[in-house]
């Protein structure tokens, strides 16, 4: 009761509160519009990216899915927290993305091989053939993924020479058992 002195302070505070509420209402509405616009823009960017995707990335997308035996359906270019473009693996259904840091060493090797094969195929589309030479690239692949890689290299061998070095006899057996017999394999077993 002692603070009730008949001053206008309570009315001024109430008026200030109403002004803050009015500004807050405007700010919330503005924020909601910006979030909605951001979501619409993100969808438009995704549609544009899918439509105009780089030919190498488009080919690597398919190859990565095949190399991982469907464990990933492909790859996508995304942006990290700092806005830097990065590649991520896309799980089947397209809802889960896995960054390189979340992939096993073998899956990272499969991603690299997919990019390398896609780059070479894109190059071969408009240039003279050049040999594709690799040395023990399947060390971290399980048998299913090694078979998929051998089959992809066999397909590539229809466009250019593929030379694959390995000292793992089981990979030769996998190739002989799973690769089209029209692809010629020469192997030597060295000491």
JSON list of C-alpha atoms in Angstrom, two decimals:
[
{"chain": "A", "resi": 1, "resn": "UNK", "atom": "CA", "xyz": [0.00, 0.00, 0.00]},
{"chain": "A", "resi": 2, "resn": "UNK", "atom": "CA", "xyz": [2.94, 2.28, 0.70]},
{"chain": "A", "resi": 3, "resn": "UNK", "atom": "CA", "xyz": [4.07, 2.02, -2.93]},
{"chain": "A", "resi": 4, "resn": "UNK", "atom": "CA", "xyz": [0.70, 3.08, -4.24]},
{"chain": "A", "resi": 5, "resn": "UNK", "atom": "CA", "xyz": [1.42, 6.75, -4.50]},
{"chain": "A", "resi": 6, "resn": "UNK", "atom": "CA", "xyz": [-0.95, 7.62, -7.29]},
{"chain": "A", "resi": 7, "resn": "UNK", "atom": "CA", "xyz": [1.85, 8.01, -9.85]},
{"chain": "A", "resi": 8, "resn": "UNK", "atom": "CA", "xyz": [1.53, 6.97, -13.47]},
{"chain": "A", "resi": 9, "resn": "UNK", "atom": "CA", "xyz": [4.36, 4.44, -13.23]},
{"chain": "A", "resi": 10, "resn": "UNK", "atom": "CA", "xyz": [2.04, 1.38, -13.30]},
{"chain": "A", "resi": 11, "resn": "UNK", "atom": "CA", "xyz": [0.24, 2.71, -16.36]},
{"chain": "A", "resi": 12, "resn": "UNK", "atom": "CA", "xyz": [3.57, 3.44, -18.07]},
{"chain": "A", "resi": 13, "resn": "UNK", "atom": "CA", "xyz": [4.81, -0.09, -17.36]},
{"chain": "A", "resi": 14, "resn": "UNK", "atom": "CA", "xyz": [1.58, -1.58, -18.66]},
{"chain": "A", "resi": 15, "resn": "UNK", "atom": "CA", "xyz": [1.86, 0.54, -21.78]},
{"chain": "A", "resi": 16, "resn": "UNK", "atom": "CA", "xyz": [5.52, -0.55, -22.24]},
{"chain": "A", "resi": 17, "resn": "UNK", "atom": "CA", "xyz": [4.48, -4.17, -21.87]},
{"chain": "A", "resi": 18, "resn": "UNK", "atom": "CA", "xyz": [1.84, -3.75, -24.56]},
{"chain": "A", "resi": 19, "resn": "UNK", "atom": "CA", "xyz": [4.41, -2.17, -26.92]},
{"chain": "A", "resi": 20, "resn": "UNK", "atom": "CA", "xyz": [6.78, -5.10, -26.36]},
{"chain": "A", "resi": 21, "resn": "UNK", "atom": "CA", "xyz": [3.95, -7.57, -27.02]},
{"chain": "A", "resi": 22, "resn": "UNK", "atom": "CA", "xyz": [3.00, -5.75, -30.23]},
{"chain": "A", "resi": 23, "resn": "UNK", "atom": "CA", "xyz": [6.64, -5.80, -31.43]},
{"chain": "A", "resi": 24, "resn": "UNK", "atom": "CA", "xyz": [6.97, -9.43, -30.43]},
{"chain": "A", "resi": 25, "resn": "UNK", "atom": "CA", "xyz": [3.85, -10.34, -32.39]},
{"chain": "A", "resi": 26, "resn": "UNK", "atom": "CA", "xyz": [5.27, -8.58, -35.48]},
{"chain": "A", "resi": 27, "resn": "UNK", "atom": "CA", "xyz": [8.68, -10.22, -35.00]},
{"chain": "A", "resi": 28, "resn": "UNK", "atom": "CA", "xyz": [7.16, -13.70, -34.60]},
{"chain": "A", "resi": 29, "resn": "UNK", "atom": "CA", "xyz": [5.11, -13.22, -37.76]},
{"chain": "A", "resi": 30, "resn": "UNK", "atom": "CA", "xyz": [8.23, -12.02, -39.62]},
{"chain": "A", "resi": 31, "resn": "UNK", "atom": "CA", "xyz": [10.22, -15.01, -38.28]},
{"chain": "A", "resi": 32, "resn": "UNK", "atom": "CA", "xyz": [7.52, -17.45, -39.40]},
{"chain": "A", "resi": 33, "resn": "UNK", "atom": "CA", "xyz": [7.52, -15.95, -42.91]},
{"chain": "A", "resi": 34, "resn": "UNK", "atom": "CA", "xyz": [11.33, -16.21, -43.09]},
{"chain": "A", "resi": 35, "resn": "UNK", "atom": "CA", "xyz": [11.30, -19.86, -41.94]},
{"chain": "A", "resi": 36, "resn": "UNK", "atom": "CA", "xyz": [8.63, -20.71, -44.49]},
{"chain": "A", "resi": 37, "resn": "UNK", "atom": "CA", "xyz": [10.57, -18.91, -47.24]},
{"chain": "A", "resi": 38, "resn": "UNK", "atom": "CA", "xyz": [13.72, -20.76, -46.17]},
{"chain": "A", "resi": 39, "resn": "UNK", "atom": "CA", "xyz": [11.96, -24.13, -46.45]},
{"chain": "A", "resi": 40, "resn": "UNK", "atom": "CA", "xyz": [10.53, -23.27, -49.88]},
{"chain": "A", "resi": 41, "resn": "UNK", "atom": "CA", "xyz": [13.97, -22.08, -51.05]},
{"chain": "A", "resi": 42, "resn": "UNK", "atom": "CA", "xyz": [15.63, -25.28, -49.76]},
{"chain": "A", "resi": 43, "resn": "UNK", "atom": "CA", "xyz": [13.12, -27.38, -51.73]},
{"chain": "A", "resi": 44, "resn": "UNK", "atom": "CA", "xyz": [13.71, -25.32, -54.87]},
{"chain": "A", "resi": 45, "resn": "UNK", "atom": "CA", "xyz": [17.47, -25.68, -54.49]},
{"chain": "A", "resi": 46, "resn": "UNK", "atom": "CA", "xyz": [17.11, -29.45, -54.07]},
{"chain": "A", "resi": 47, "resn": "UNK", "atom": "CA", "xyz": [14.92, -29.75, -57.19]},
{"chain": "A", "resi": 48, "resn": "UNK", "atom": "CA", "xyz": [17.41, -27.63, -59.17]},
{"chain": "A", "resi": 49, "resn": "UNK", "atom": "CA", "xyz": [20.35, -29.69, -57.88]},
{"chain": "A", "resi": 50, "resn": "UNK", "atom": "CA", "xyz": [18.68, -32.95, -58.85]},
{"chain": "A", "resi": 51, "resn": "UNK", "atom": "CA", "xyz": [17.82, -31.62, -62.32]},
{"chain": "A", "resi": 52, "resn": "UNK", "atom": "CA", "xyz": [21.18, -30.00, -63.09]},
{"chain": "A", "resi": 53, "resn": "UNK", "atom": "CA", "xyz": [23.54, -32.25, -61.17]},
{"chain": "A", "resi": 54, "resn": "UNK", "atom": "CA", "xyz": [27.09, -32.40, -62.46]},
{"chain": "A", "resi": 55, "resn": "UNK", "atom": "CA", "xyz": [27.56, -35.37, -64.84]},
{"chain": "A", "resi": 56, "resn": "UNK", "atom": "CA", "xyz": [30.41, -36.80, -62.72]},
{"chain": "A", "resi": 57, "resn": "UNK", "atom": "CA", "xyz": [28.33, -36.60, -59.56]},
{"chain": "A", "resi": 58, "resn": "UNK", "atom": "CA", "xyz": [25.32, -38.10, -61.34]},
{"chain": "A", "resi": 59, "resn": "UNK", "atom": "CA", "xyz": [27.42, -41.09, -62.52]},
{"chain": "A", "resi": 60, "resn": "UNK", "atom": "CA", "xyz": [29.17, -41.43, -59.16]},
{"chain": "A", "resi": 61, "resn": "UNK", "atom": "CA", "xyz": [25.75, -41.46, -57.48]},
{"chain": "A", "resi": 62, "resn": "UNK", "atom": "CA", "xyz": [24.76, -44.61, -59.37]},
{"chain": "A", "resi": 63, "resn": "UNK", "atom": "CA", "xyz": [28.18, -46.24, -59.05]},
{"chain": "A", "resi": 64, "resn": "UNK", "atom": "CA", "xyz": [28.33, -45.69, -55.28]},
{"chain": "A", "resi": 65, "resn": "UNK", "atom": "CA", "xyz": [24.95, -47.36, -54.86]},
{"chain": "A", "resi": 66, "resn": "UNK", "atom": "CA", "xyz": [26.17, -50.34, -56.86]},
{"chain": "A", "resi": 67, "resn": "UNK", "atom": "CA", "xyz": [29.54, -50.51, -55.06]},
{"chain": "A", "resi": 68, "resn": "UNK", "atom": "CA", "xyz": [27.84, -50.56, -51.65]},
{"chain": "A", "resi": 69, "resn": "UNK", "atom": "CA", "xyz": [25.38, -53.21, -52.83]},
{"chain": "A", "resi": 70, "resn": "UNK", "atom": "CA", "xyz": [22.45, -50.93, -52.05]},
{"chain": "A", "resi": 71, "resn": "UNK", "atom": "CA", "xyz": [23.58, -50.09, -48.51]},
{"chain": "A", "resi": 72, "resn": "UNK", "atom": "CA", "xyz": [23.68, -46.53, -49.83]},
{"chain": "A", "resi": 73, "resn": "UNK", "atom": "CA", "xyz": [21.45, -45.49, -52.71]},
{"chain": "A", "resi": 74, "resn": "UNK", "atom": "CA", "xyz": [23.91, -42.82, -53.81]},
{"chain": "A", "resi": 75, "resn": "UNK", "atom": "CA", "xyz": [25.67, -39.61, -52.90]},
{"chain": "A", "resi": 76, "resn": "UNK", "atom": "CA", "xyz": [24.69, -35.99, -52.68]},
{"chain": "A", "resi": 77, "resn": "UNK", "atom": "CA", "xyz": [26.50, -32.68, -52.41]},
{"chain": "A", "resi": 78, "resn": "UNK", "atom": "CA", "xyz": [25.47, -30.88, -49.24]},
{"chain": "A", "resi": 79, "resn": "UNK", "atom": "CA", "xyz": [26.82, -28.03, -47.13]},
{"chain": "A", "resi": 80, "resn": "UNK", "atom": "CA", "xyz": [28.37, -28.49, -43.70]},
{"chain": "A", "resi": 81, "resn": "UNK", "atom": "CA", "xyz": [27.81, -26.18, -40.73]},
{"chain": "A", "resi": 82, "resn": "UNK", "atom": "CA", "xyz": [30.36, -23.69, -42.10]},
{"chain": "A", "resi": 83, "resn": "UNK", "atom": "CA", "xyz": [28.71, -23.60, -45.56]},
{"chain": "A", "resi": 84, "resn": "UNK", "atom": "CA", "xyz": [31.46, -25.69, -47.19]},
{"chain": "A", "resi": 85, "resn": "UNK", "atom": "CA", "xyz": [30.27, -28.15, -49.86]},
{"chain": "A", "resi": 86, "resn": "UNK", "atom": "CA", "xyz": [30.72, -31.78, -48.80]},
{"chain": "A", "resi": 87, "resn": "UNK", "atom": "CA", "xyz": [29.67, -35.16, -50.17]},
{"chain": "A", "resi": 88, "resn": "UNK", "atom": "CA", "xyz": [27.37, -37.34, -48.11]},
{"chain": "A", "resi": 89, "resn": "UNK", "atom": "CA", "xyz": [26.12, -40.86, -48.63]},
{"chain": "A", "resi": 90, "resn": "UNK", "atom": "CA", "xyz": [22.36, -41.24, -49.00]},
{"chain": "A", "resi": 91, "resn": "UNK", "atom": "CA", "xyz": [20.74, -44.24, -47.36]},
{"chain": "A", "resi": 92, "resn": "UNK", "atom": "CA", "xyz": [17.89, -46.03, -49.15]},
{"chain": "A", "resi": 93, "resn": "UNK", "atom": "CA", "xyz": [14.74, -43.91, -49.07]},
{"chain": "A", "resi": 94, "resn": "UNK", "atom": "CA", "xyz": [16.75, -40.70, -49.21]},
{"chain": "A", "resi": 95, "resn": "UNK", "atom": "CA", "xyz": [15.97, -39.62, -45.65]},
{"chain": "A", "resi": 96, "resn": "UNK", "atom": "CA", "xyz": [19.25, -40.38, -43.89]},
{"chain": "A", "resi": 97, "resn": "UNK", "atom": "CA", "xyz": [22.53, -38.73, -44.92]},
{"chain": "A", "resi": 98, "resn": "UNK", "atom": "CA", "xyz": [25.90, -40.01, -43.73]},
{"chain": "A", "resi": 99, "resn": "UNK", "atom": "CA", "xyz": [28.99, -37.83, -43.89]},
{"chain": "A", "resi": 100, "resn": "UNK", "atom": "CA", "xyz": [32.40, -39.21, -44.72]},
{"chain": "A", "resi": 101, "resn": "UNK", "atom": "CA", "xyz": [33.30, -39.13, -41.00]},
{"chain": "A", "resi": 102, "resn": "UNK", "atom": "CA", "xyz": [30.41, -41.52, -40.33]},
{"chain": "A", "resi": 103, "resn": "UNK", "atom": "CA", "xyz": [31.49, -44.03, -43.01]},
{"chain": "A", "resi": 104, "resn": "UNK", "atom": "CA", "xyz": [33.73, -47.05, -42.56]},
{"chain": "A", "resi": 105, "resn": "UNK", "atom": "CA", "xyz": [37.15, -47.10, -44.24]},
{"chain": "A", "resi": 106, "resn": "UNK", "atom": "CA", "xyz": [35.83, -49.55, -46.83]},
{"chain": "A", "resi": 107, "resn": "UNK", "atom": "CA", "xyz": [32.83, -47.36, -47.66]},
{"chain": "A", "resi": 108, "resn": "UNK", "atom": "CA", "xyz": [35.12, -44.33, -48.00]},
{"chain": "A", "resi": 109, "resn": "UNK", "atom": "CA", "xyz": [37.23, -46.36, -50.46]},
{"chain": "A", "resi": 110, "resn": "UNK", "atom": "CA", "xyz": [34.05, -47.23, -52.37]},
{"chain": "A", "resi": 111, "resn": "UNK", "atom": "CA", "xyz": [33.09, -43.55, -52.49]},
{"chain": "A", "resi": 112, "resn": "UNK", "atom": "CA", "xyz": [36.53, -42.67, -53.85]},
{"chain": "A", "resi": 113, "resn": "UNK", "atom": "CA", "xyz": [36.35, -45.48, -56.43]},
{"chain": "A", "resi": 114, "resn": "UNK", "atom": "CA", "xyz": [32.87, -44.34, -57.51]},
{"chain": "A", "resi": 115, "resn": "UNK", "atom": "CA", "xyz": [34.15, -40.79, -58.02]},
{"chain": "A", "resi": 116, "resn": "UNK", "atom": "CA", "xyz": [37.25, -42.01, -59.85]},
{"chain": "A", "resi": 117, "resn": "UNK", "atom": "CA", "xyz": [35.27, -44.30, -62.17]},
{"chain": "A", "resi": 118, "resn": "UNK", "atom": "CA", "xyz": [32.67, -41.59, -62.82]},
{"chain": "A", "resi": 119, "resn": "UNK", "atom": "CA", "xyz": [35.42, -39.08, -63.67]},
{"chain": "A", "resi": 120, "resn": "UNK", "atom": "CA", "xyz": [37.05, -41.52, -66.06]},
{"chain": "A", "resi": 121, "resn": "UNK", "atom": "CA", "xyz": [33.74, -42.43, -67.72]},
{"chain": "A", "resi": 122, "resn": "UNK", "atom": "CA", "xyz": [32.91, -38.74, -68.19]},
{"chain": "A", "resi": 123, "resn": "UNK", "atom": "CA", "xyz": [36.37, -38.17, -69.66]},
{"chain": "A", "resi": 124, "resn": "UNK", "atom": "CA", "xyz": [35.97, -41.15, -72.01]},
{"chain": "A", "resi": 125, "resn": "UNK", "atom": "CA", "xyz": [32.66, -39.79, -73.31]},
{"chain": "A", "resi": 126, "resn": "UNK", "atom": "CA", "xyz": [34.54, -37.13, -75.27]},
{"chain": "A", "resi": 127, "resn": "UNK", "atom": "CA", "xyz": [38.20, -38.21, -75.33]},
{"chain": "A", "resi": 128, "resn": "UNK", "atom": "CA", "xyz": [40.45, -41.03, -76.46]},
{"chain": "A", "resi": 129, "resn": "UNK", "atom": "CA", "xyz": [40.65, -44.06, -74.16]},
{"chain": "A", "resi": 130, "resn": "UNK", "atom": "CA", "xyz": [43.34, -44.15, -71.52]},
{"chain": "A", "resi": 131, "resn": "UNK", "atom": "CA", "xyz": [44.18, -47.12, -69.30]},
{"chain": "A", "resi": 132, "resn": "UNK", "atom": "CA", "xyz": [42.71, -47.40, -65.84]},
{"chain": "A", "resi": 133, "resn": "UNK", "atom": "CA", "xyz": [45.43, -48.83, -63.59]},
{"chain": "A", "resi": 134, "resn": "UNK", "atom": "CA", "xyz": [44.77, -49.71, -59.96]},
{"chain": "A", "resi": 135, "resn": "UNK", "atom": "CA", "xyz": [46.73, -51.57, -57.32]},
{"chain": "A", "resi": 136, "resn": "UNK", "atom": "CA", "xyz": [44.98, -53.46, -54.52]},
{"chain": "A", "resi": 137, "resn": "UNK", "atom": "CA", "xyz": [42.03, -51.09, -54.25]},
{"chain": "A", "resi": 138, "resn": "UNK", "atom": "CA", "xyz": [39.72, -53.79, -52.88]},
{"chain": "A", "resi": 139, "resn": "UNK", "atom": "CA", "xyz": [41.60, -54.57, -49.66]},
{"chain": "A", "resi": 140, "resn": "UNK", "atom": "CA", "xyz": [38.89, -53.09, -47.40]},
{"chain": "A", "resi": 141, "resn": "UNK", "atom": "CA", "xyz": [35.95, -54.44, -49.44]},
{"chain": "A", "resi": 142, "resn": "UNK", "atom": "CA", "xyz": [33.94, -57.46, -48.35]},
{"chain": "A", "resi": 143, "resn": "UNK", "atom": "CA", "xyz": [33.35, -60.12, -51.01]},
{"chain": "A", "resi": 144, "resn": "UNK", "atom": "CA", "xyz": [30.00, -58.73, -52.17]},
{"chain": "A", "resi": 145, "resn": "UNK", "atom": "CA", "xyz": [31.35, -55.21, -52.62]},
{"chain": "A", "resi": 146, "resn": "UNK", "atom": "CA", "xyz": [34.57, -56.53, -54.19]},
{"chain": "A", "resi": 147, "resn": "UNK", "atom": "CA", "xyz": [32.43, -58.46, -56.68]},
{"chain": "A", "resi": 148, "resn": "UNK", "atom": "CA", "xyz": [30.45, -55.31, -57.47]},
{"chain": "A", "resi": 149, "resn": "UNK", "atom": "CA", "xyz": [33.70, -53.38, -58.02]},
{"chain": "A", "resi": 150, "resn": "UNK", "atom": "CA", "xyz": [35.11, -56.11, -60.27]},
{"chain": "A", "resi": 151, "resn": "UNK", "atom": "CA", "xyz": [31.91, -56.10, -62.33]},
{"chain": "A", "resi": 152, "resn": "UNK", "atom": "CA", "xyz": [32.07, -52.30, -62.70]},
{"chain": "A", "resi": 153, "resn": "UNK", "atom": "CA", "xyz": [35.69, -52.52, -63.82]},
{"chain": "A", "resi": 154, "resn": "UNK", "atom": "CA", "xyz": [34.70, -55.23, -66.31]},
{"chain": "A", "resi": 155, "resn": "UNK", "atom": "CA", "xyz": [32.04, -52.88, -67.71]},
{"chain": "A", "resi": 156, "resn": "UNK", "atom": "CA", "xyz": [34.64, -50.12, -67.92]},
{"chain": "A", "resi": 157, "resn": "UNK", "atom": "CA", "xyz": [36.96, -52.49, -69.80]},
{"chain": "A", "resi": 158, "resn": "UNK", "atom": "CA", "xyz": [34.55, -52.32, -72.74]},
{"chain": "A", "resi": 159, "resn": "UNK", "atom": "CA", "xyz": [35.56, -48.63, -73.13]},
{"chain": "A", "resi": 160, "resn": "UNK", "atom": "CA", "xyz": [39.21, -48.70, -72.11]},
{"chain": "A", "resi": 161, "resn": "UNK", "atom": "CA", "xyz": [41.94, -50.98, -70.82]},
{"chain": "A", "resi": 162, "resn": "UNK", "atom": "CA", "xyz": [41.70, -51.86, -67.14]},
{"chain": "A", "resi": 163, "resn": "UNK", "atom": "CA", "xyz": [44.78, -53.11, -65.32]},
{"chain": "A", "resi": 164, "resn": "UNK", "atom": "CA", "xyz": [44.12, -54.35, -61.81]},
{"chain": "A", "resi": 165, "resn": "UNK", "atom": "CA", "xyz": [47.03, -55.44, -59.62]},
{"chain": "A", "resi": 166, "resn": "UNK", "atom": "CA", "xyz": [46.47, -57.55, -56.54]},
{"chain": "A", "resi": 167, "resn": "UNK", "atom": "CA", "xyz": [48.28, -60.14, -54.48]},
{"chain": "A", "resi": 168, "resn": "UNK", "atom": "CA", "xyz": [45.04, -61.52, -53.06]},
{"chain": "A", "resi": 169, "resn": "UNK", "atom": "CA", "xyz": [44.19, -64.81, -54.79]},
{"chain": "A", "resi": 170, "resn": "UNK", "atom": "CA", "xyz": [40.59, -64.76, -53.57]},
{"chain": "A", "resi": 171, "resn": "UNK", "atom": "CA", "xyz": [39.97, -61.61, -55.67]},
{"chain": "A", "resi": 172, "resn": "UNK", "atom": "CA", "xyz": [41.07, -63.48, -58.78]},
{"chain": "A", "resi": 173, "resn": "UNK", "atom": "CA", "xyz": [38.66, -66.28, -57.86]},
{"chain": "A", "resi": 174, "resn": "UNK", "atom": "CA", "xyz": [35.87, -63.74, -57.30]},
{"chain": "A", "resi": 175, "resn": "UNK", "atom": "CA", "xyz": [36.54, -62.20, -60.71]},
{"chain": "A", "resi": 176, "resn": "UNK", "atom": "CA", "xyz": [36.59, -65.55, -62.46]},
{"chain": "A", "resi": 177, "resn": "UNK", "atom": "CA", "xyz": [33.33, -66.58, -60.79]},
{"chain": "A", "resi": 178, "resn": "UNK", "atom": "CA", "xyz": [31.39, -63.32, -61.11]},
{"chain": "A", "resi": 179, "resn": "UNK", "atom": "CA", "xyz": [32.57, -61.31, -64.08]},
{"chain": "A", "resi": 180, "resn": "UNK", "atom": "CA", "xyz": [31.31, -61.76, -67.64]},
{"chain": "A", "resi": 181, "resn": "UNK", "atom": "CA", "xyz": [33.47, -64.36, -69.35]},
{"chain": "A", "resi": 182, "resn": "UNK", "atom": "CA", "xyz": [33.88, -62.13, -72.42]},
{"chain": "A", "resi": 183, "resn": "UNK", "atom": "CA", "xyz": [36.23, -59.97, -70.34]},
{"chain": "A", "resi": 184, "resn": "UNK", "atom": "CA", "xyz": [39.71, -61.34, -70.67]},
{"chain": "A", "resi": 185, "resn": "UNK", "atom": "CA", "xyz": [41.61, -61.87, -67.45]},
{"chain": "A", "resi": 186, "resn": "UNK", "atom": "CA", "xyz": [45.30, -62.49, -67.36]},
{"chain": "A", "resi": 187, "resn": "UNK", "atom": "CA", "xyz": [46.80, -63.18, -64.04]},
{"chain": "A", "resi": 188, "resn": "UNK", "atom": "CA", "xyz": [50.15, -64.24, -62.84]},
{"chain": "A", "resi": 189, "resn": "UNK", "atom": "CA", "xyz": [51.05, -65.34, -59.41]},
{"chain": "A", "resi": 190, "resn": "UNK", "atom": "CA", "xyz": [54.34, -63.91, -58.34]},
{"chain": "A", "resi": 191, "resn": "UNK", "atom": "CA", "xyz": [56.58, -64.41, -55.40]}
]
